[in-house]
XYZ file of C-alpha atoms in Angstrom:
653
model
C -54.732 68.379 -6.637
C -58.138 69.718 -6.098
C -59.035 66.723 -3.965
C -55.943 67.052 -2.006
C -56.566 70.755 -1.493
C -60.139 69.919 -0.295
C -58.805 67.524 2.336
C -56.193 70.029 3.512
C -58.744 72.718 3.869
C -61.090 70.285 5.711
C -58.219 69.348 8.188
C -57.514 73.036 8.632
C -61.221 73.879 9.462
C -61.307 70.944 11.872
C -58.175 72.217 13.638
C -59.762 75.698 13.944
C -62.865 74.271 15.433
C -61.008 72.219 17.938
C -59.157 75.343 19.005
C -62.397 77.380 19.234
C -63.808 74.684 21.601
C -60.782 74.785 23.889
C -59.751 78.484 23.909
C -63.064 80.139 23.218
C -65.236 81.512 20.400
C -63.499 82.965 17.243
C -65.967 85.381 15.477
C -69.038 83.846 17.113
C -71.077 85.758 19.672
C -72.388 83.117 22.105
C -76.037 83.364 22.903
C -77.808 81.866 25.942
C -76.894 78.064 25.577
C -76.634 77.835 21.815
C -75.241 79.715 18.783
C -75.022 79.140 15.054
C -77.244 78.595 11.879
C -77.126 74.782 12.056
C -79.048 74.317 15.361
C -82.360 72.341 15.367
C -84.811 71.549 18.013
C -83.216 72.468 21.245
C -84.463 72.492 24.946
C -81.974 73.177 27.581
C -83.250 72.789 31.150
C -81.191 72.986 34.295
C -81.183 69.222 34.998
C -81.654 67.774 31.570
C -82.213 68.802 27.866
C -82.257 67.699 24.336
C -80.582 69.158 21.176
C -80.464 68.297 17.508
C -79.116 69.366 14.230
C -81.230 71.474 11.730
C -83.954 69.465 9.804
C -83.438 66.353 11.936
C -84.303 63.602 11.099
C -84.122 64.991 7.560
C -80.871 65.635 5.782
C -78.954 68.527 7.587
C -77.994 71.519 5.337
C -74.614 72.273 3.971
C -72.017 74.642 5.437
C -73.637 75.152 8.815
C -72.338 75.260 12.270
C -73.951 75.244 15.806
C -72.485 75.252 19.233
C -74.328 74.357 22.473
C -73.006 75.171 25.900
C -74.243 72.722 28.651
C -73.877 73.381 32.299
C -74.944 71.326 35.293
C -75.552 72.590 38.875
C -72.656 72.974 41.101
C -71.437 69.721 42.562
C -72.614 67.566 39.703
C -71.251 66.463 36.422
C -72.846 65.882 33.079
C -74.000 62.593 31.307
C -74.538 62.686 27.549
C -76.775 60.117 25.658
C -76.162 59.730 21.979
C -79.552 59.183 20.350
C -78.399 59.370 16.745
C -75.128 60.480 15.030
C -75.526 60.150 11.223
C -72.980 62.422 9.509
C -71.615 61.811 6.015
C -68.331 59.812 6.446
C -65.101 61.334 5.482
C -61.486 60.888 6.353
C -60.954 62.082 9.836
C -64.642 63.315 9.691
C -63.311 66.467 7.793
C -66.620 67.192 5.964
C -69.115 66.858 8.800
C -68.285 66.296 12.419
C -69.355 66.345 16.024
C -66.960 67.504 18.723
C -67.349 67.653 22.528
C -64.961 69.349 24.836
C -64.362 70.017 28.487
C -63.055 73.596 28.871
C -62.260 73.056 32.493
C -60.166 69.937 32.118
C -58.977 70.769 28.538
C -60.132 67.507 27.175
C -61.955 66.815 23.879
C -64.148 63.879 22.629
C -64.309 63.126 18.915
C -64.593 64.087 16.195
C -67.506 61.795 15.411
C -69.170 60.971 12.083
C -70.746 57.955 10.352
C -67.422 56.072 10.098
C -66.403 57.049 13.521
C -69.304 56.729 15.975
C -69.134 56.875 19.776
C -68.087 53.615 21.402
C -70.894 53.661 23.910
C -74.336 55.449 23.755
C -73.797 57.051 27.118
C -70.758 59.418 27.773
C -69.776 60.068 31.371
C -67.912 63.250 31.946
C -66.284 64.530 35.036
C -67.030 68.224 34.419
C -70.157 70.368 35.077
C -69.862 72.215 31.750
C -69.449 70.674 28.188
C -69.373 72.441 24.841
C -70.995 70.601 21.910
C -69.990 71.672 18.366
C -71.518 70.539 15.043
C -70.323 71.649 11.642
C -71.077 70.517 8.089
C -69.438 71.314 4.725
C -70.505 70.055 1.270
C -72.226 66.671 1.637
C -74.888 64.475 0.095
C -76.642 62.578 2.907
C -76.957 62.341 6.616
C -79.680 62.818 9.196
C -77.524 64.877 11.507
C -77.486 64.240 15.208
C -79.707 63.939 18.253
C -78.171 64.189 21.807
C -79.608 64.379 25.308
C -77.964 65.223 28.562
C -78.599 65.058 32.387
C -76.839 65.490 35.538
C -74.854 62.708 37.378
C -77.866 62.327 39.752
C -79.639 60.368 37.004
C -77.336 57.651 35.838
C -80.363 55.867 34.151
C -80.663 58.638 31.474
C -82.019 57.438 28.092
C -82.294 58.982 24.762
C -85.532 60.423 23.362
C -85.522 57.646 20.711
C -85.610 54.676 23.036
C -88.614 52.435 22.581
C -90.459 49.988 24.960
C -89.122 47.008 22.882
C -85.528 47.854 24.103
C -86.376 46.401 27.464
C -87.119 42.840 28.558
C -87.747 43.146 32.215
C -91.335 43.478 33.621
C -90.786 46.708 35.491
C -88.745 49.563 34.092
C -87.567 52.778 35.708
C -85.566 55.405 33.537
C -84.955 59.079 33.402
C -86.392 60.810 30.429
C -84.707 64.188 29.533
C -86.602 67.380 28.838
C -87.415 68.178 25.155
C -88.602 64.742 23.883
C -92.090 65.835 22.925
C -91.171 67.339 19.590
C -88.746 64.647 18.575
C -89.808 62.558 15.692
C -91.365 59.172 16.701
C -94.735 57.446 16.873
C -96.850 56.436 19.812
C -99.904 54.239 19.804
C -102.559 54.023 22.596
C -103.842 56.312 25.383
C -103.297 56.597 29.210
C -106.305 54.337 30.191
C -105.392 51.435 27.778
C -101.629 51.672 27.763
C -99.331 52.100 24.841
C -97.989 49.733 22.266
C -94.454 48.536 23.219
C -93.163 49.888 19.837
C -93.986 53.331 21.051
C -91.258 55.964 21.791
C -90.987 55.695 25.586
C -90.302 59.220 26.716
C -92.724 60.710 24.219
C -95.363 58.340 25.452
C -94.690 59.424 29.082
C -95.375 63.043 28.043
C -98.583 61.867 26.381
C -99.701 60.048 29.568
C -98.952 63.043 31.661
C -96.328 61.324 33.825
C -93.698 64.006 33.079
C -93.669 67.515 31.787
C -91.820 67.997 28.503
C -90.155 71.148 29.781
C -88.681 69.415 32.734
C -88.158 65.789 32.022
C -88.225 63.309 34.904
C -88.257 59.884 36.258
C -90.567 57.277 34.527
C -91.793 54.092 36.092
C -93.779 51.634 33.958
C -94.688 48.017 33.635
C -94.601 45.820 30.546
C -97.816 43.867 30.424
C -99.648 41.617 27.961
C -100.648 43.399 24.798
C -104.236 44.045 23.642
C -105.946 43.652 20.316
C -106.596 47.284 19.530
C -105.069 50.623 20.832
C -107.378 53.635 20.541
C -105.916 56.980 19.713
C -106.260 60.001 21.934
C -105.168 63.677 22.175
C -103.427 64.557 25.456
C -100.926 67.227 26.613
C -100.399 68.527 23.132
C -99.651 65.117 21.467
C -101.727 62.947 19.058
C -101.307 59.223 19.450
C -102.138 56.837 16.662
C -104.593 53.842 16.471
C -102.617 50.673 16.742
C -103.160 46.943 16.233
C -102.130 43.953 18.369
C -98.713 43.883 20.067
C -96.873 41.338 22.323
C -96.551 43.886 25.196
C -97.982 47.126 26.197
C -96.581 49.913 28.387
C -98.505 50.896 31.493
C -97.188 54.149 33.198
C -97.626 54.417 36.913
C -99.348 57.559 38.137
C -100.419 57.519 41.798
C -102.816 60.531 41.936
C -105.122 60.197 38.944
C -108.700 59.678 40.198
C -111.662 61.615 38.865
C -112.631 64.222 41.594
C -116.219 64.790 42.683
C -117.433 68.341 42.055
C -119.665 69.913 44.745
C -120.982 72.730 42.616
C -120.531 74.455 39.193
C -120.556 78.174 38.717
C -120.250 80.351 35.536
C -119.797 84.019 34.496
C -122.895 83.588 32.233
C -125.163 81.076 30.607
C -126.753 80.879 27.260
C -130.553 80.521 27.048
C -131.224 79.176 23.596
C -134.671 79.795 21.903
C -135.298 77.506 18.991
C -137.559 78.248 15.906
C -140.659 76.857 17.744
C -140.151 79.317 20.616
C -138.883 76.688 23.120
C -136.098 77.611 25.482
C -133.097 75.454 26.287
C -130.753 76.564 29.109
C -127.067 75.863 28.754
C -126.512 76.380 32.451
C -123.317 75.662 34.382
C -124.616 72.368 35.890
C -124.522 70.969 32.345
C -120.734 71.229 32.459
C -120.248 67.797 34.105
C -118.257 65.432 31.930
C -120.772 62.584 32.364
C -123.907 64.697 31.657
C -125.867 63.481 28.649
C -127.017 65.921 26.109
C -125.792 69.502 25.603
C -123.154 71.255 27.829
C -122.575 74.586 29.402
C -122.271 77.577 26.988
C -121.461 81.258 27.784
C -123.807 83.996 26.705
C -123.239 85.164 23.227
C -120.985 88.226 23.078
C -119.664 87.748 26.554
C -115.981 88.485 26.987
C -113.664 86.845 29.537
C -116.307 84.234 30.345
C -115.234 81.490 32.793
C -116.451 78.209 34.273
C -115.755 77.553 37.990
C -115.674 74.067 39.709
C -116.020 73.902 43.568
C -114.438 70.575 45.002
C -115.952 71.211 48.508
C -112.499 70.962 50.119
C -108.855 71.453 49.111
C -107.566 68.714 46.756
C -104.556 67.737 44.812
C -105.567 68.475 41.224
C -103.195 66.674 38.697
C -105.155 67.018 35.506
C -108.131 68.117 33.477
C -110.342 66.534 30.866
C -112.283 68.723 28.513
C -115.094 68.026 25.894
C -117.204 70.046 23.489
C -120.964 70.508 23.526
C -122.221 67.279 21.857
C -122.443 65.581 18.567
C -125.592 67.646 17.611
C -123.895 70.979 18.195
C -120.403 71.657 16.868
C -119.286 74.022 19.816
C -115.997 73.539 21.537
C -113.030 75.354 23.057
C -109.654 75.044 21.423
C -107.326 76.918 23.938
C -107.905 77.899 27.603
C -106.182 78.954 30.852
C -106.552 77.660 34.377
C -106.560 79.507 37.598
C -107.066 78.210 41.225
C -108.184 79.630 44.533
C -108.357 78.227 48.027
C -111.019 80.727 49.325
C -112.871 81.624 46.108
C -111.654 85.338 46.278
C -107.951 85.293 45.533
C -107.070 83.659 42.239
C -103.659 82.401 41.013
C -103.096 81.548 37.400
C -101.396 78.272 36.583
C -97.928 78.487 35.218
C -95.475 75.789 34.191
C -92.581 75.058 36.396
C -90.127 77.893 36.270
C -92.335 79.784 33.626
C -92.981 83.499 33.935
C -96.199 83.440 31.742
C -99.567 81.947 32.198
C -99.727 78.568 30.626
C -102.196 78.078 27.735
C -103.578 74.578 27.371
C -104.535 73.121 24.019
C -108.133 72.126 23.986
C -110.510 70.192 21.689
C -110.553 69.780 17.999
C -114.052 68.573 17.722
C -117.304 68.681 19.843
C -117.365 65.037 20.958
C -113.753 63.953 21.676
C -112.035 64.198 25.094
C -108.771 65.798 25.504
C -106.518 65.513 28.575
C -103.952 67.879 30.135
C -101.745 67.310 33.190
C -100.788 69.811 35.929
C -97.030 69.257 36.744
C -96.507 70.471 39.383
C -100.145 69.740 40.703
C -102.597 72.321 41.877
C -103.564 72.379 45.560
C -106.917 74.306 45.826
C -110.588 73.946 46.381
C -111.814 76.182 43.494
C -110.653 75.712 39.805
C -111.601 78.108 37.112
C -111.269 77.530 33.438
C -111.122 80.566 31.119
C -111.571 79.960 27.325
C -109.126 81.685 25.016
C -110.264 80.368 21.655
C -113.255 78.458 20.628
C -115.134 77.231 17.668
C -118.572 78.986 17.046
C -119.396 79.148 20.834
C -117.750 78.849 24.169
C -119.223 75.460 25.147
C -117.592 73.079 27.514
C -117.691 69.869 29.776
C -115.063 69.415 32.318
C -113.682 66.747 34.826
C -110.754 67.172 37.155
C -108.396 64.540 38.049
C -106.336 64.229 41.401
C -106.552 62.870 44.982
C -107.028 63.959 48.517
C -104.224 65.810 50.351
C -103.530 62.733 52.532
C -102.355 60.772 49.590
C -99.462 62.972 48.702
C -96.284 61.130 49.180
C -92.581 61.973 48.817
C -91.103 60.747 45.601
C -90.169 57.079 45.861
C -86.794 55.955 45.069
C -86.055 54.395 41.695
C -83.827 51.747 40.321
C -81.953 52.524 37.078
C -83.230 50.544 34.122
C -80.974 50.256 31.095
C -81.887 49.089 27.579
C -80.574 45.548 26.777
C -78.172 46.828 24.206
C -75.718 48.429 26.584
C -75.172 49.067 30.302
C -74.286 52.200 32.312
C -70.582 52.166 33.145
C -70.952 54.344 36.322
C -73.572 52.323 38.129
C -73.882 48.802 39.130
C -76.935 46.954 37.607
C -79.682 46.504 40.171
C -80.783 42.974 40.950
C -84.416 43.914 41.234
C -86.831 46.639 40.693
C -89.122 47.700 43.554
C -92.779 47.438 42.911
C -94.316 51.022 42.495
C -96.533 52.201 45.407
C -95.065 49.716 47.986
C -92.644 51.032 50.626
C -91.613 49.051 53.633
C -90.340 50.644 56.904
C -87.478 48.365 58.260
C -88.405 49.058 61.887
C -92.071 48.128 61.318
C -91.148 45.177 59.317
C -88.838 43.791 62.152
C -91.705 44.231 64.722
C -94.188 42.591 62.550
C -91.947 39.587 62.016
C -91.393 39.314 65.820
C -95.114 39.176 66.427
C -95.703 36.550 63.735
C -92.915 34.422 65.203
C -94.466 34.657 68.749
C -97.891 33.755 67.572
C -96.487 30.840 65.475
C -94.572 29.400 68.609
C -97.717 29.841 70.821
C -99.804 27.794 68.385
C -97.175 25.121 68.145
C -96.957 24.788 71.930
C -100.577 24.413 72.367
C -100.721 21.731 69.746
C -97.965 19.786 71.302
C -99.821 19.861 74.713
C -103.062 18.671 73.250
C -101.320 15.855 71.508
C -99.689 14.661 74.877
C -102.911 14.699 76.754
C -104.609 12.682 73.983
C -101.774 10.058 74.098
C -101.883 9.901 77.840
C -105.611 9.346 77.829
C -105.223 6.524 75.228
C -102.550 5.001 77.318
C -104.646 4.948 80.480
C -107.582 3.402 78.743
C -105.481 0.615 77.236
C -104.143 -0.119 80.660
C -107.503 -0.303 82.128
C -108.767 -2.723 79.428
C -105.723 -4.958 80.197
C -106.468 -5.093 83.803
C -109.962 -6.311 83.202
C -108.640 -9.142 81.039
C -109.786 -7.853 77.751
C -107.728 -8.399 74.660
C -108.332 -7.673 71.080
C -109.187 -11.346 70.006
C -110.129 -13.493 73.085
C -111.003 -12.905 76.749
C -108.009 -13.417 79.046
C -109.370 -14.864 82.261
C -107.381 -14.358 85.476
C -107.092 -17.003 88.315
C -108.618 -14.494 90.757
C -111.540 -13.535 88.557
C -112.809 -16.967 87.111
C -114.000 -19.841 89.367
C -112.003 -23.133 89.236
C -113.444 -26.570 89.156
C -112.516 -27.240 92.784
C -114.255 -24.197 94.073
C -117.668 -24.918 92.325
C -120.500 -26.925 93.606
C -120.931 -29.823 91.209
C -124.707 -29.815 90.031
C -126.235 -32.942 88.718
C -126.662 -32.348 85.022
C -128.953 -34.412 82.883
C -127.230 -36.133 80.020
C -128.786 -36.607 76.661
C -128.086 -39.240 74.236
C -125.922 -37.751 71.516
C -124.340 -39.210 68.292
C -120.914 -40.542 68.895
C -118.138 -38.110 68.313
C -114.381 -38.529 67.917
C -112.054 -37.925 70.764
C -111.627 -34.715 72.673
C -111.062 -31.756 70.566
C -107.865 -29.824 70.798
C -107.666 -27.267 73.400
C -106.502 -24.745 70.835
C -109.843 -23.355 69.850
C -110.668 -22.025 66.403
C -110.745 -18.208 66.320
C -114.089 -18.475 64.528
C -115.897 -19.284 67.710
C -115.520 -18.164 71.289
C -115.217 -20.879 73.843
C -118.130 -20.764 76.402
C -117.414 -20.881 80.146
C -118.881 -24.455 80.618
C -118.330 -26.756 83.591
C -119.567 -30.243 82.951
C -119.485 -32.852 85.706
C -121.437 -35.656 84.098
C -119.252 -38.529 83.104
C -121.206 -39.181 80.033
C -120.912 -35.602 78.734
C -118.099 -34.447 76.607
C -116.159 -31.186 76.678
C -116.006 -29.245 73.481
C -116.821 -25.849 72.020
C -120.377 -25.063 71.231
C -122.077 -22.457 69.100
C -125.254 -22.478 71.137
C -125.880 -20.089 73.986
C -126.029 -22.247 77.257
C -128.963 -22.050 79.506
C -128.479 -20.913 83.084
C -130.851 -23.439 84.611
C -128.935 -26.500 83.157
C -125.888 -26.100 85.291
C -123.863 -23.646 83.297
C -122.104 -20.685 84.897
C -121.301 -17.151 83.489
C -117.938 -15.505 83.916
C -117.661 -13.666 87.128
C -116.403 -10.432 85.597
C -117.752 -10.127 82.089
C -120.036 -11.943 79.792
C -119.012 -12.624 76.137
C -122.466 -11.850 75.103
C -122.398 -8.341 76.366
C -119.600 -7.208 73.999
C -121.053 -7.156 70.498
C -118.443 -6.665 67.776
C -115.360 -7.924 69.755
C -116.281 -11.620 70.048
C -118.433 -14.065 68.122
C -121.858 -14.333 69.724
C -123.623 -17.744 70.252
C -126.630 -18.799 68.267
C -129.884 -18.936 70.171
C -131.111 -22.539 71.035
C -134.019 -24.245 69.426
C -137.563 -23.828 70.924
C -138.153 -26.140 73.929
C -141.275 -27.789 72.443
C -140.731 -31.041 70.506
C -140.996 -30.793 66.684
C -141.587 -33.843 64.486
C -140.762 -34.424 60.916
C -143.369 -34.800 58.399
C -144.350 -38.458 57.934
C -143.430 -40.101 54.736
C -144.922 -43.209 53.074
C -143.250 -46.454 52.328
C -144.658 -49.548 50.714
C -145.386 -52.298 53.191
C -144.147 -55.757 52.007
C -146.858 -58.289 51.446
C -147.435 -60.678 54.335
C -146.016 -58.270 56.826
C -148.005 -58.036 60.172
C -149.311 -54.543 60.757
C -147.557 -52.883 63.577
C -149.619 -50.968 66.239
C -147.357 -48.054 65.318
C -148.850 -47.808 61.876
C -151.085 -45.014 61.002
C -153.745 -45.079 58.445
C -152.882 -43.332 55.352
C -155.123 -41.487 52.851
C -158.191 -43.330 51.586
C -157.296 -46.126 49.226
C -153.518 -45.773 50.195
C -151.207 -47.828 52.148
C -150.617 -47.294 55.946
C -147.783 -45.007 56.907
C -145.293 -45.992 59.531
C -144.557 -43.439 62.133
C -141.339 -43.550 64.075
C -141.485 -42.051 67.451
C -138.597 -40.586 69.363
C -136.968 -42.892 71.954
C -138.129 -42.472 75.611
C -135.701 -41.153 78.319
C -135.076 -43.401 81.236
C -138.019 -43.472 83.602
C -140.323 -41.714 81.006
C -143.593 -43.177 80.359
C -145.174 -42.893 76.863
C -147.745 -40.232 76.267
C -151.300 -41.563 76.965
C -150.115 -44.464 78.982
C -151.748 -43.220 82.179
C -155.049 -42.643 80.491
C -155.355 -45.967 78.688
C -153.470 -48.140 81.280
C -151.251 -49.744 78.654
C -148.106 -51.362 80.041
C -144.740 -49.932 79.475
C -143.870 -52.467 76.824
C -146.937 -51.795 74.802
C -144.907 -50.216 72.216
C -141.933 -52.476 72.622
C -142.494 -54.215 69.298
C -142.434 -50.967 67.305
C -139.489 -50.663 65.076
C -137.829 -47.375 66.170
C -135.446 -46.990 63.326
C -134.966 -43.270 63.846
C -134.711 -41.403 67.072
C -135.668 -37.754 67.595
C -134.169 -35.808 70.530
C -135.936 -33.107 72.298
C -134.509 -29.701 71.626
C -132.202 -28.243 74.152
């Protein structure tokens, strides 16, 4: 009975809560945006925000209730991202539940608990106002809830709990809601190195200075190859951890983030330190440059409202500031400070957060040697920047550097492409096929004109190449025709009837014939390609026609071609060998034993002393030729007739 009574009372309470959402508050005085004793971390901004139950992510308390009223600008509707809903399960979520209602349309969503979770992590409503109600009764476990919202202008809204490992694409663009800075979740790395991909994405974006936590905003990043070690850093009020190797790292894109050059440093006062030896050390304003070695600038002891001023020389976009303490030898540093700016050095304007009514106080250093970064969102446009310490450790000592860019580099916000974690897709937007590369924007009109110029240049180069090729081929063709007209071929000369003399048109000279060894019949007229046929005209009946490898002599009755000589074209035809020298040459005599009883011939020549005579065989005489020495000695022609001329030598041609 008691269990049945508890279930009945729970169902009654749930009905009352539903009626409260649809018809208005019953006994609750609504405050600005939220009301109740069960509300946890809450930040409700005009375009986005984050809310959670009390003690989240710890166990939420018993018998609590909280109601949040969400409103969007006129003409837009609300999107809700469920980061975590962990409420103790019960029948019809009677013990602990989450309800959402649209007062304008009279519709409700829920109730939700652990055994009845939302079907999709993103809820799309058609209303500009939504009421969120959380209640709890007696329970034992449950983390509670975490929910974020944004307007319909940001369909790529993500929860504060989304990590870099939820994405697989190289480039990611998402919308982070306001209020993620104080949500539980770890980050590893720093803005210069990048962040471990297991880091909470929106919280890392706040640490990197890409978005302001009180506003939220669009985040564009790249997933690149991981590194071995991620160093910790303190920036924008967040501490990151030191992390080990990861497969991927997150690199946030920030266009205007260069170190600005400072033209001059000024200060309200400077400390002149005198040590125990009586030596003076000046902590002047010029020592405030971040890259200066040694001690820093320090204000005079006892000075109130001291400040340090940086002159940039001209107006700049200042997007951030880096501060550092005195040095490792002196433990002086500033823990909190304010920033003001001026364009003329006379009228100063304190820096305030977007929509804030009070001067923003930046969190400074926690030691004397570490660097701390803070971002200006929106950026400061000024020439002079003044830093006013609010709290410090021992002394007001400071080193400063400003981040930003020239005014010309300021650009309008680039369009983004929604990126959704791989677990789910946005039902109201079609997935994008590609993500634009940050920092690259193409003008369609300029792109068309550039393409036209490139096509014209390419066509002109192609036309010139074709003309040059035609000229070259024409030149080769004319050259080949000229060679054919002259009777030159690749292998053999091609004589023409009009260019070479015929046998009938030549005067027949009387050529001397020489006794030669008998040869077989006439050679075939198909000459071997190994030798070129000489232009030889022989008229002696005793001579034989045939190819020769010796160069003919002009005074022996041979003629040259009338057009071209074969000997003047080296490399195309085989050249003839040069003839032997004209003087007679004789072989070396050799000795033969003379048979006994043989009469010594007058042709014999005495051999060496004690040796046998050597026979010498002289060459045969030509017709009408007298032997050498016959005129001197008067010997008859047949004086040598009895000599055995077994071998005949011919005079060289």
